Amino acid sequence: MAEETAPMGPAEQAELARLRGRVAELEAASGPARHRGRSFLAVVLIVIGCVLAPLGIVASWAADEVGDTDRYVDTVGPLASNPDTQKAVAGRATDAIMQRIDLQSLLSEVDTNDRPLVEKSLGKLGDSLESAVRSFVQDKAQAVVASDAFENIWEQTNRKAHSALDKALTGSGGGAVKLEGGDTVTLDLGPVVDQVKQRLVDSGLTVAGKIPEVHTDYTLVTNENIGKVKTYMRLLQVMGNWLPIIALVLVAGGVLLAVRRRRALVTAALAAAVSCGLLAIGLRVFRVIYLDRLPASVSQDAAAAVYDTMTHFLFTMVRMVVALGVVVAIAAWLTGRGKRAGLVRGLWISGIDGARLTADRAGFRTGPVGPFVRRHRKWIVAALIVLALLVYLLWSYPTGWVVVGIALSLLFLLAVVEFVGAEDDAGGGSPGAPPSAPTAV
């Protein structure tokens, strides 16, 4: 038999009480300090991650637009059918041809047999010969840019010169794109001019065929500060898709390090959404400034079309991240222990239980499926969440609506699991019984 411990005397009990009090004081002194240190580091990581989030979007955009030729061509392709772009290109082609036409000397060189065709094409010109010829050339140029041939030329030219964006943002690259004066990116429209010349010849103005090869430029990007910007953009381009991953890791580390992780997740998700929203606002403000500082010779409407087309994918990514941040914040809040979150979950489960009770009374039975879902509900829910994440990660270029669609689809599937896994009324469930407390996922 084990020897019984002798009872402690008053002095020993007092010493034990003193030691326990001292331990409590030390824990009280060290606990908050340790928590403050963890909380401070968590805040720093989350803030840095949220600051890097919009930069990561820009880096990913730069890497995709510059490094992927097909992606770049798909981006600028719609510009070929944009009326403002067509008007600007037709104007540039007309100016290039008119600068190389000496009307009097060229008309005097026309063969006698061809002269009736020329006069028929131009009409009675009188003193407005140059104006009439310009109008004639402008009509042919407009017909070229409105044709399928121009779309093919535009696609082929941009495919060969897909380094245009790289030129604008980093100063590297080659091909048909030139960087003039350190602040302007232009695209050679020589093939368009050749098409216009051929149209003129086919229409009877055979003298246009004697015009030598013409190279004229169409401005894609112009900015007096592009020399300063390209240094930073080159760095972002090199970072590419690594910067978004770094931002995500920092935010995740901050959330895991936080004392109240769920609250930190909600805050981090909303902060990332806000920072990316500020990027969208900045792009809109820069658009106004950019267009306001364009030279008078550059078409405002065409430049706006180019800017909007170039930044379309960037805005798509911004909206996607904002939607994802809001969805994650709502999901984290709803699965918490807050009173309002519990009320929402209670309403959700009560609604599903009410629908199931109605189905039971109508004779609906789940058979062996119901018990199976009840036994493995947690695993099924976890599998659905993983499936939703995989769909999002494997989606080539998810948009904000894709994120919302995935979230709503997951919500619907969770409702189906809750509906099928509810107790059958015939299987022992009592009608009108209050629903059990929801379990946070």
Short mmCIF file of C-alpha atoms in Angstrom, two decimals:
data_model
loop_
_atom_site.label_atom_id
_atom_site.label_comp_id
_atom_site.label_asym_id
_atom_site.label_seq_id
_atom_site.Cartn_x
_atom_site.Cartn_y
_atom_site.Cartn_z
CA MET A 1 0.00 0.00 0.00
CA ALA A 2 1.36 3.45 -0.91
CA GLU A 3 2.44 5.61 1.97
CA GLU A 4 -0.02 8.43 2.63
CA THR A 5 1.28 11.99 2.33
CA ALA A 6 1.36 13.89 5.59
CA PRO A 7 -0.90 16.95 5.65
CA MET A 8 0.85 20.30 5.15
CA GLY A 9 1.15 22.64 8.04
CA PRO A 10 0.01 26.25 8.07
CA ALA A 11 3.50 27.50 7.12
CA GLU A 12 3.75 25.14 4.15
CA GLN A 13 0.27 26.08 2.94
CA ALA A 14 1.16 29.76 3.15
CA GLU A 15 4.38 29.17 1.18
CA LEU A 16 2.46 27.21 -1.49
CA ALA A 17 -0.12 29.97 -1.77
CA ARG A 18 2.69 32.54 -2.11
CA LEU A 19 4.37 30.52 -4.87
CA ARG A 20 1.10 30.10 -6.74
CA GLY A 21 0.47 33.80 -6.56
CA ARG A 22 3.96 34.51 -7.84
CA VAL A 23 3.47 32.16 -10.79
CA ALA A 24 0.18 33.87 -11.60
CA GLU A 25 1.90 37.28 -11.49
CA LEU A 26 4.65 36.10 -13.83
CA GLU A 27 2.14 34.63 -16.26
CA ALA A 28 0.09 37.81 -16.16
CA ALA A 29 3.22 39.88 -16.78
CA SER A 30 4.66 37.77 -19.58
CA GLY A 31 1.44 36.75 -21.36
CA PRO A 32 0.25 40.15 -22.60
CA ALA A 33 3.80 41.14 -23.61
CA ARG A 34 4.16 37.97 -25.64
CA HIS A 35 0.74 38.50 -27.19
CA ARG A 36 1.57 42.11 -28.01
CA GLY A 37 4.74 41.00 -29.77
CA ARG A 38 2.88 38.38 -31.80
CA SER A 39 0.10 40.80 -32.64
CA PHE A 40 2.54 43.50 -33.74
CA LEU A 41 4.44 41.11 -36.01
CA ALA A 42 1.16 39.77 -37.41
CA VAL A 43 0.01 43.30 -38.23
CA VAL A 44 3.34 44.08 -39.93
CA LEU A 45 3.13 40.96 -42.11
CA ILE A 46 -0.48 41.61 -43.07
CA VAL A 47 0.18 45.27 -43.91
CA ILE A 48 3.19 44.41 -46.06
CA GLY A 49 1.22 41.66 -47.81
CA CYS A 50 -1.70 44.01 -48.51
CA VAL A 51 0.69 46.67 -49.87
CA LEU A 52 2.30 44.09 -52.16
CA ALA A 53 -1.08 42.75 -53.35
CA PRO A 54 -1.77 45.53 -55.92
CA LEU A 55 1.89 45.48 -56.99
CA GLY A 56 1.54 41.73 -57.47
CA ILE A 57 -1.45 42.32 -59.75
CA VAL A 58 0.55 44.79 -61.84
CA ALA A 59 3.50 42.37 -61.96
CA SER A 60 1.30 39.49 -63.08
CA TRP A 61 -0.32 41.73 -65.71
CA ALA A 62 3.08 42.86 -67.02
CA ALA A 63 4.35 39.28 -67.19
CA ASP A 64 1.26 38.03 -69.02
CA GLU A 65 0.96 40.89 -71.50
CA VAL A 66 4.67 41.01 -72.33
CA GLY A 67 5.65 37.37 -72.06
CA ASP A 68 2.61 35.80 -73.74
CA THR A 69 2.27 36.76 -77.42
CA ASP A 70 -1.16 35.17 -77.82
CA ARG A 71 -2.40 36.96 -74.73
CA TYR A 72 -1.11 40.28 -76.04
CA VAL A 73 -2.67 39.77 -79.48
CA ASP A 74 -5.99 38.82 -77.87
CA THR A 75 -5.81 42.02 -75.83
CA VAL A 76 -5.10 44.46 -78.66
CA GLY A 77 -7.13 42.56 -81.28
CA PRO A 78 -10.43 44.39 -80.56
CA LEU A 79 -8.72 47.70 -81.37
CA ALA A 80 -8.88 46.79 -85.06
CA SER A 81 -12.68 47.10 -85.00
CA ASN A 82 -12.76 50.16 -82.76
CA PRO A 83 -14.15 53.16 -84.75
CA ASP A 84 -11.82 55.65 -83.04
CA THR A 85 -8.78 53.53 -83.81
CA GLN A 86 -9.90 53.04 -87.41
CA LYS A 87 -10.41 56.77 -87.86
CA ALA A 88 -6.97 57.57 -86.41
CA VAL A 89 -5.20 54.94 -88.55
CA ALA A 90 -7.04 56.07 -91.69
CA GLY A 91 -6.01 59.65 -90.97
CA ARG A 92 -2.36 58.67 -90.51
CA ALA A 93 -2.37 56.66 -93.76
CA THR A 94 -4.01 59.54 -95.65
CA ASP A 95 -1.47 62.06 -94.37
CA ALA A 96 1.41 59.74 -95.29
CA ILE A 97 0.16 59.32 -98.87
CA MET A 98 -0.75 62.98 -99.40
CA GLN A 99 2.71 64.09 -98.27
CA ARG A 100 4.20 62.04 -101.11
CA ILE A 101 1.85 63.03 -103.91
CA ASP A 102 2.86 65.91 -106.20
CA LEU A 103 -0.47 66.26 -107.90
CA GLN A 104 0.53 68.31 -110.91
CA SER A 105 3.64 66.34 -111.80
CA LEU A 106 2.04 62.98 -111.16
CA LEU A 107 -1.04 63.80 -113.24
CA SER A 108 1.15 64.97 -116.08
CA GLU A 109 2.87 61.60 -116.07
CA VAL A 110 -0.37 59.67 -116.43
CA ASP A 111 -0.64 57.80 -119.67
CA THR A 112 -3.14 59.21 -122.12
CA ASN A 113 -5.16 56.00 -122.01
CA ASP A 114 -5.39 56.19 -118.23
CA ARG A 115 -6.33 59.87 -118.04
CA PRO A 116 -10.10 59.33 -118.56
CA LEU A 117 -10.15 56.88 -115.65
CA VAL A 118 -8.37 59.38 -113.43
CA GLU A 119 -10.71 62.22 -114.39
CA LYS A 120 -13.72 59.97 -113.87
CA SER A 121 -12.45 59.01 -110.40
CA LEU A 122 -11.62 62.53 -109.33
CA GLY A 123 -14.42 64.44 -111.06
CA LYS A 124 -14.25 68.10 -111.89
CA LEU A 125 -11.73 69.35 -109.38
CA GLY A 126 -11.07 72.94 -110.36
CA ASP A 127 -8.98 74.78 -107.77
CA SER A 128 -9.78 72.23 -105.04
CA LEU A 129 -7.67 69.50 -106.55
CA GLU A 130 -5.75 68.68 -103.37
CA SER A 131 -8.89 68.72 -101.23
CA ALA A 132 -10.70 66.40 -103.58
CA VAL A 133 -7.75 64.02 -103.81
CA ARG A 134 -7.45 63.98 -100.01
CA SER A 135 -11.13 63.18 -99.70
CA PHE A 136 -10.74 60.42 -102.28
CA VAL A 137 -7.71 58.95 -100.50
CA GLN A 138 -9.46 59.27 -97.11
CA ASP A 139 -12.43 57.26 -98.38
CA LYS A 140 -10.14 54.48 -99.61
CA ALA A 141 -8.18 54.49 -96.37
CA GLN A 142 -11.40 54.28 -94.35
CA ALA A 143 -12.54 51.37 -96.51
CA VAL A 144 -9.24 49.57 -95.84
CA VAL A 145 -9.39 49.95 -92.05
CA ALA A 146 -13.02 48.81 -92.03
CA SER A 147 -12.21 45.62 -93.95
CA ASP A 148 -11.18 42.17 -92.80
CA ALA A 149 -7.81 42.82 -94.41
CA PHE A 150 -7.06 45.49 -91.81
CA GLU A 151 -7.91 43.12 -88.96
CA ASN A 152 -5.45 40.60 -90.40
CA ILE A 153 -2.79 43.29 -90.83
CA TRP A 154 -3.39 44.54 -87.29
CA GLU A 155 -3.11 41.06 -85.82
CA GLN A 156 -0.01 40.12 -87.80
CA THR A 157 1.72 43.41 -87.05
CA ASN A 158 1.02 43.17 -83.34
CA ARG A 159 2.00 39.51 -83.25
CA LYS A 160 5.38 40.41 -84.71
CA ALA A 161 5.61 43.45 -82.48
CA HIS A 162 4.19 42.03 -79.26
CA SER A 163 7.05 43.72 -77.42
CA ALA A 164 5.12 47.02 -77.66
CA LEU A 165 4.11 46.89 -74.03
CA ASP A 166 7.62 45.81 -73.06
CA LYS A 167 8.93 48.79 -74.98
CA ALA A 168 6.55 51.11 -73.18
CA LEU A 169 7.19 49.81 -69.69
CA THR A 170 10.74 48.44 -69.73
CA GLY A 171 12.49 49.86 -72.80
CA SER A 172 13.46 46.41 -74.11
CA GLY A 173 12.26 44.47 -77.14
CA GLY A 174 12.40 45.02 -80.88
CA GLY A 175 10.43 44.49 -84.04
CA ALA A 176 8.12 47.03 -85.64
CA VAL A 177 7.71 48.97 -82.43
CA LYS A 178 10.00 51.95 -81.86
CA LEU A 179 10.61 54.03 -78.77
CA GLU A 180 11.08 57.61 -79.90
CA GLY A 181 12.47 60.38 -77.78
CA GLY A 182 12.42 58.14 -74.72
CA ASP A 183 8.73 58.70 -74.14
CA THR A 184 6.68 57.56 -77.16
CA VAL A 185 5.92 54.08 -78.47
CA THR A 186 4.86 53.92 -82.13
CA LEU A 187 3.72 51.13 -84.45
CA ASP A 188 4.69 51.11 -88.14
CA LEU A 189 1.60 51.30 -90.38
CA GLY A 190 3.46 50.64 -93.64
CA PRO A 191 1.31 47.57 -94.50
CA VAL A 192 -1.88 49.64 -94.12
CA VAL A 193 -0.51 52.33 -96.45
CA ASP A 194 0.31 49.63 -99.03
CA GLN A 195 -3.29 48.43 -98.87
CA VAL A 196 -4.58 51.98 -99.39
CA LYS A 197 -2.25 52.48 -102.35
CA GLN A 198 -3.55 49.27 -103.92
CA ARG A 199 -7.14 50.43 -103.40
CA LEU A 200 -6.32 53.72 -105.12
CA VAL A 201 -4.76 51.93 -108.08
CA ASP A 202 -7.72 49.56 -108.37
CA SER A 203 -10.05 52.57 -108.34
CA GLY A 204 -8.30 54.15 -111.33
CA LEU A 205 -5.75 56.38 -109.63
CA THR A 206 -2.83 54.42 -111.07
CA VAL A 207 -0.37 57.18 -110.19
CA ALA A 208 -0.62 56.02 -106.58
CA GLY A 209 1.33 52.93 -107.61
CA LYS A 210 4.37 55.13 -108.23
CA ILE A 211 4.49 56.26 -104.62
CA PRO A 212 7.58 54.69 -103.00
CA GLU A 213 7.37 52.47 -99.94
CA VAL A 214 5.92 54.47 -97.06
CA HIS A 215 6.51 53.93 -93.34
CA THR A 216 4.33 55.93 -90.99
CA ASP A 217 3.90 55.60 -87.24
CA TYR A 218 0.83 55.13 -85.08
CA THR A 219 1.30 56.15 -81.45
CA LEU A 220 0.50 53.40 -78.97
CA VAL A 221 1.80 54.93 -75.75
CA THR A 222 3.19 58.35 -74.92
CA ASN A 223 4.21 59.63 -71.51
CA GLU A 224 6.84 62.18 -70.56
CA ASN A 225 7.71 60.13 -67.46
CA ILE A 226 7.99 56.77 -69.20
CA GLY A 227 11.76 56.76 -68.73
CA LYS A 228 11.27 56.89 -64.97
CA VAL A 229 8.44 54.37 -64.92
CA LYS A 230 10.16 51.68 -66.99
CA THR A 231 12.84 51.06 -64.33
CA TYR A 232 10.20 50.08 -61.76
CA MET A 233 8.10 48.20 -64.28
CA ARG A 234 11.12 46.17 -65.35
CA LEU A 235 11.51 45.02 -61.76
CA LEU A 236 7.82 44.11 -61.57
CA GLN A 237 8.09 42.21 -64.83
CA VAL A 238 11.03 40.20 -63.51
CA MET A 239 9.06 39.41 -60.34
CA GLY A 240 6.17 38.26 -62.50
CA ASN A 241 3.88 35.81 -60.73
CA TRP A 242 6.19 35.49 -57.72
CA LEU A 243 5.11 38.78 -56.20
CA PRO A 244 1.44 37.73 -55.74
CA ILE A 245 2.65 34.51 -54.07
CA ILE A 246 4.93 36.48 -51.75
CA ALA A 247 2.04 38.78 -50.83
CA LEU A 248 -0.22 35.79 -50.14
CA VAL A 249 2.42 34.08 -47.99
CA LEU A 250 2.95 37.24 -45.93
CA VAL A 251 -0.77 37.70 -45.32
CA ALA A 252 -1.19 34.01 -44.45
CA GLY A 253 1.77 34.19 -42.06
CA GLY A 254 0.29 37.23 -40.36
CA VAL A 255 -3.06 35.49 -39.93
CA LEU A 256 -1.47 32.34 -38.49
CA LEU A 257 0.65 34.40 -36.13
CA ALA A 258 -2.26 36.48 -34.86
CA VAL A 259 -3.84 35.70 -31.49
CA ARG A 260 -7.36 36.01 -32.91
CA ARG A 261 -6.89 34.36 -36.27
CA ARG A 262 -10.44 34.56 -37.55
CA ARG A 263 -10.64 38.29 -36.88
CA ALA A 264 -7.21 38.72 -38.49
CA LEU A 265 -8.38 36.80 -41.57
CA VAL A 266 -11.44 39.00 -41.95
CA THR A 267 -9.34 42.15 -41.55
CA ALA A 268 -6.62 40.95 -43.94
CA ALA A 269 -9.11 39.93 -46.64
CA LEU A 270 -10.91 43.28 -46.48
CA ALA A 271 -7.61 45.19 -46.38
CA ALA A 272 -6.38 43.37 -49.51
CA ALA A 273 -9.67 44.16 -51.25
CA VAL A 274 -9.39 47.83 -50.31
CA SER A 275 -5.75 48.11 -51.44
CA CYS A 276 -6.60 46.60 -54.82
CA GLY A 277 -9.63 48.88 -55.05
CA LEU A 278 -7.29 51.84 -54.56
CA LEU A 279 -5.22 50.54 -57.47
CA ALA A 280 -8.33 50.63 -59.68
CA ILE A 281 -9.05 54.20 -58.58
CA GLY A 282 -5.43 55.16 -59.30
CA LEU A 283 -5.67 53.71 -62.81
CA ARG A 284 -8.81 55.75 -63.48
CA VAL A 285 -7.16 58.93 -62.23
CA PHE A 286 -4.03 58.25 -64.28
CA ARG A 287 -6.22 57.76 -67.37
CA VAL A 288 -7.55 61.29 -67.04
CA ILE A 289 -4.06 62.73 -66.48
CA TYR A 290 -2.61 60.70 -69.35
CA LEU A 291 -5.22 61.82 -71.86
CA ASP A 292 -5.02 65.42 -70.71
CA ARG A 293 -1.27 65.54 -71.42
CA LEU A 294 -1.41 64.04 -74.91
CA PRO A 295 -0.07 66.16 -77.79
CA ALA A 296 -2.65 67.88 -79.94
CA SER A 297 -1.71 65.67 -82.90
CA VAL A 298 -2.77 62.49 -81.08
CA SER A 299 -6.43 61.47 -81.20
CA GLN A 300 -7.91 61.58 -77.70
CA ASP A 301 -10.56 58.97 -78.50
CA ALA A 302 -8.08 56.57 -80.09
CA ALA A 303 -5.64 57.00 -77.19
CA ALA A 304 -8.46 56.33 -74.72
CA ALA A 305 -9.36 53.16 -76.64
CA VAL A 306 -5.73 51.98 -76.50
CA TYR A 307 -5.46 52.72 -72.76
CA ASP A 308 -8.74 50.98 -71.94
CA THR A 309 -7.77 47.94 -74.02
CA MET A 310 -4.31 47.68 -72.52
CA THR A 311 -5.62 47.91 -68.95
CA HIS A 312 -8.71 45.72 -69.43
CA PHE A 313 -7.00 42.59 -68.10
CA LEU A 314 -5.52 44.62 -65.25
CA PHE A 315 -8.97 45.82 -64.16
CA THR A 316 -10.27 42.25 -64.51
CA MET A 317 -7.61 41.03 -62.08
CA VAL A 318 -8.38 43.87 -59.66
CA ARG A 319 -12.08 43.04 -59.63
CA MET A 320 -11.24 39.36 -59.11
CA VAL A 321 -9.05 40.06 -56.07
CA VAL A 322 -11.62 42.45 -54.60
CA ALA A 323 -14.37 39.86 -55.02
CA LEU A 324 -12.16 37.14 -53.55
CA GLY A 325 -11.28 39.29 -50.53
CA VAL A 326 -14.92 40.07 -49.83
CA VAL A 327 -15.96 36.41 -50.21
CA VAL A 328 -13.18 35.20 -47.87
CA ALA A 329 -14.04 37.89 -45.30
CA ILE A 330 -17.73 36.98 -45.32
CA ALA A 331 -16.96 33.25 -45.07
CA ALA A 332 -14.57 33.79 -42.15
CA TRP A 333 -17.08 36.00 -40.36
CA LEU A 334 -20.00 33.61 -40.84
CA THR A 335 -18.04 30.66 -39.43
CA GLY A 336 -17.08 32.60 -36.30
CA ARG A 337 -18.64 32.60 -32.85
CA GLY A 338 -20.11 36.06 -33.03
CA LYS A 339 -23.73 36.60 -32.08
CA ARG A 340 -24.75 38.01 -35.44
CA ALA A 341 -22.88 35.31 -37.35
CA GLY A 342 -24.61 32.67 -35.21
CA LEU A 343 -27.96 34.29 -35.95
CA VAL A 344 -27.30 34.13 -39.71
CA ARG A 345 -26.24 30.49 -39.49
CA GLY A 346 -29.30 29.72 -37.37
CA LEU A 347 -31.58 31.26 -39.99
CA TRP A 348 -29.76 29.31 -42.70
CA ILE A 349 -30.15 25.96 -40.93
CA SER A 350 -33.73 26.71 -39.87
CA GLY A 351 -34.65 27.44 -43.48
CA ILE A 352 -33.10 24.19 -44.68
CA ASP A 353 -34.74 22.23 -41.86
CA GLY A 354 -38.09 23.77 -42.74
CA ALA A 355 -37.68 22.79 -46.39
CA ARG A 356 -36.69 19.25 -45.35
CA LEU A 357 -39.68 18.96 -43.01
CA THR A 358 -41.98 19.98 -45.84
CA ALA A 359 -40.35 17.39 -48.10
CA ASP A 360 -40.73 14.71 -45.42
CA ARG A 361 -44.43 15.44 -45.09
CA ALA A 362 -44.73 15.20 -48.88
CA GLY A 363 -43.25 11.70 -48.74
CA PHE A 364 -39.67 12.53 -49.79
CA ARG A 365 -37.08 10.13 -48.39
CA THR A 366 -33.33 10.06 -48.94
CA GLY A 367 -32.97 6.32 -48.31
CA PRO A 368 -29.43 5.22 -47.45
CA VAL A 369 -27.97 8.48 -48.79
CA GLY A 370 -29.17 10.51 -45.82
CA PRO A 371 -27.46 8.41 -43.12
CA PHE A 372 -24.29 8.26 -45.21
CA VAL A 373 -24.17 12.06 -45.53
CA ARG A 374 -24.84 12.47 -41.80
CA ARG A 375 -21.97 10.14 -40.89
CA HIS A 376 -19.47 11.79 -43.26
CA ARG A 377 -20.79 15.36 -43.30
CA LYS A 378 -17.52 16.99 -42.20
CA TRP A 379 -15.51 15.14 -44.83
CA ILE A 380 -18.01 15.96 -47.55
CA VAL A 381 -17.98 19.65 -46.61
CA ALA A 382 -14.18 19.67 -46.57
CA ALA A 383 -14.08 17.97 -49.98
CA LEU A 384 -16.45 20.56 -51.46
CA ILE A 385 -14.33 23.43 -50.14
CA VAL A 386 -11.17 21.85 -51.59
CA LEU A 387 -12.97 21.32 -54.90
CA ALA A 388 -13.99 24.99 -55.01
CA LEU A 389 -10.40 26.04 -54.34
CA LEU A 390 -9.11 23.75 -57.10
CA VAL A 391 -11.61 25.17 -59.59
CA TYR A 392 -10.47 28.68 -58.73
CA LEU A 393 -6.75 27.83 -58.91
CA LEU A 394 -7.07 25.92 -62.20
CA TRP A 395 -9.16 28.62 -63.89
CA SER A 396 -6.89 30.27 -66.47
CA TYR A 397 -7.96 33.88 -65.94
CA PRO A 398 -10.64 34.08 -63.24
CA THR A 399 -12.75 37.20 -63.07
CA GLY A 400 -14.75 38.72 -60.25
CA TRP A 401 -17.88 37.02 -61.54
CA VAL A 402 -16.05 33.69 -61.63
CA VAL A 403 -15.19 34.10 -57.94
CA VAL A 404 -18.80 35.00 -57.09
CA GLY A 405 -20.06 32.08 -59.19
CA ILE A 406 -17.77 29.60 -57.43
CA ALA A 407 -18.81 30.95 -54.02
CA LEU A 408 -22.52 30.69 -54.84
CA SER A 409 -22.06 27.18 -56.27
CA LEU A 410 -20.28 26.10 -53.09
CA LEU A 411 -23.04 27.64 -50.99
CA PHE A 412 -25.66 25.73 -52.98
CA LEU A 413 -23.79 22.42 -52.58
CA LEU A 414 -23.44 23.00 -48.83
CA ALA A 415 -27.18 23.61 -48.66
CA VAL A 416 -27.78 20.33 -50.49
CA VAL A 417 -25.53 18.49 -48.03
CA GLU A 418 -27.38 20.06 -45.10
CA PHE A 419 -30.74 19.22 -46.69
CA VAL A 420 -29.89 15.59 -47.45
CA GLY A 421 -28.11 15.06 -44.13
CA ALA A 422 -31.02 16.31 -42.01
CA GLU A 423 -32.90 13.75 -39.90
CA ASP A 424 -35.97 12.22 -41.55
CA ASP A 425 -39.21 12.96 -39.74
CA ALA A 426 -40.06 9.28 -39.98
CA GLY A 427 -36.66 8.35 -38.64
CA GLY A 428 -37.14 9.87 -35.23
CA GLY A 429 -36.98 13.56 -35.86
CA SER A 430 -39.64 15.54 -34.06
CA PRO A 431 -41.52 18.11 -36.07
CA GLY A 432 -41.11 21.57 -34.79
CA ALA A 433 -38.00 20.70 -32.75
CA PRO A 434 -35.52 23.51 -32.62
CA PRO A 435 -32.50 23.04 -34.86
CA SER A 436 -29.26 22.00 -33.27
CA ALA A 437 -26.53 24.59 -32.87
CA PRO A 438 -24.63 24.97 -36.13
CA THR A 439 -21.05 23.87 -36.22
CA ALA A 440 -18.53 26.35 -37.54
CA VAL A 441 -16.70 25.11 -40.57
#
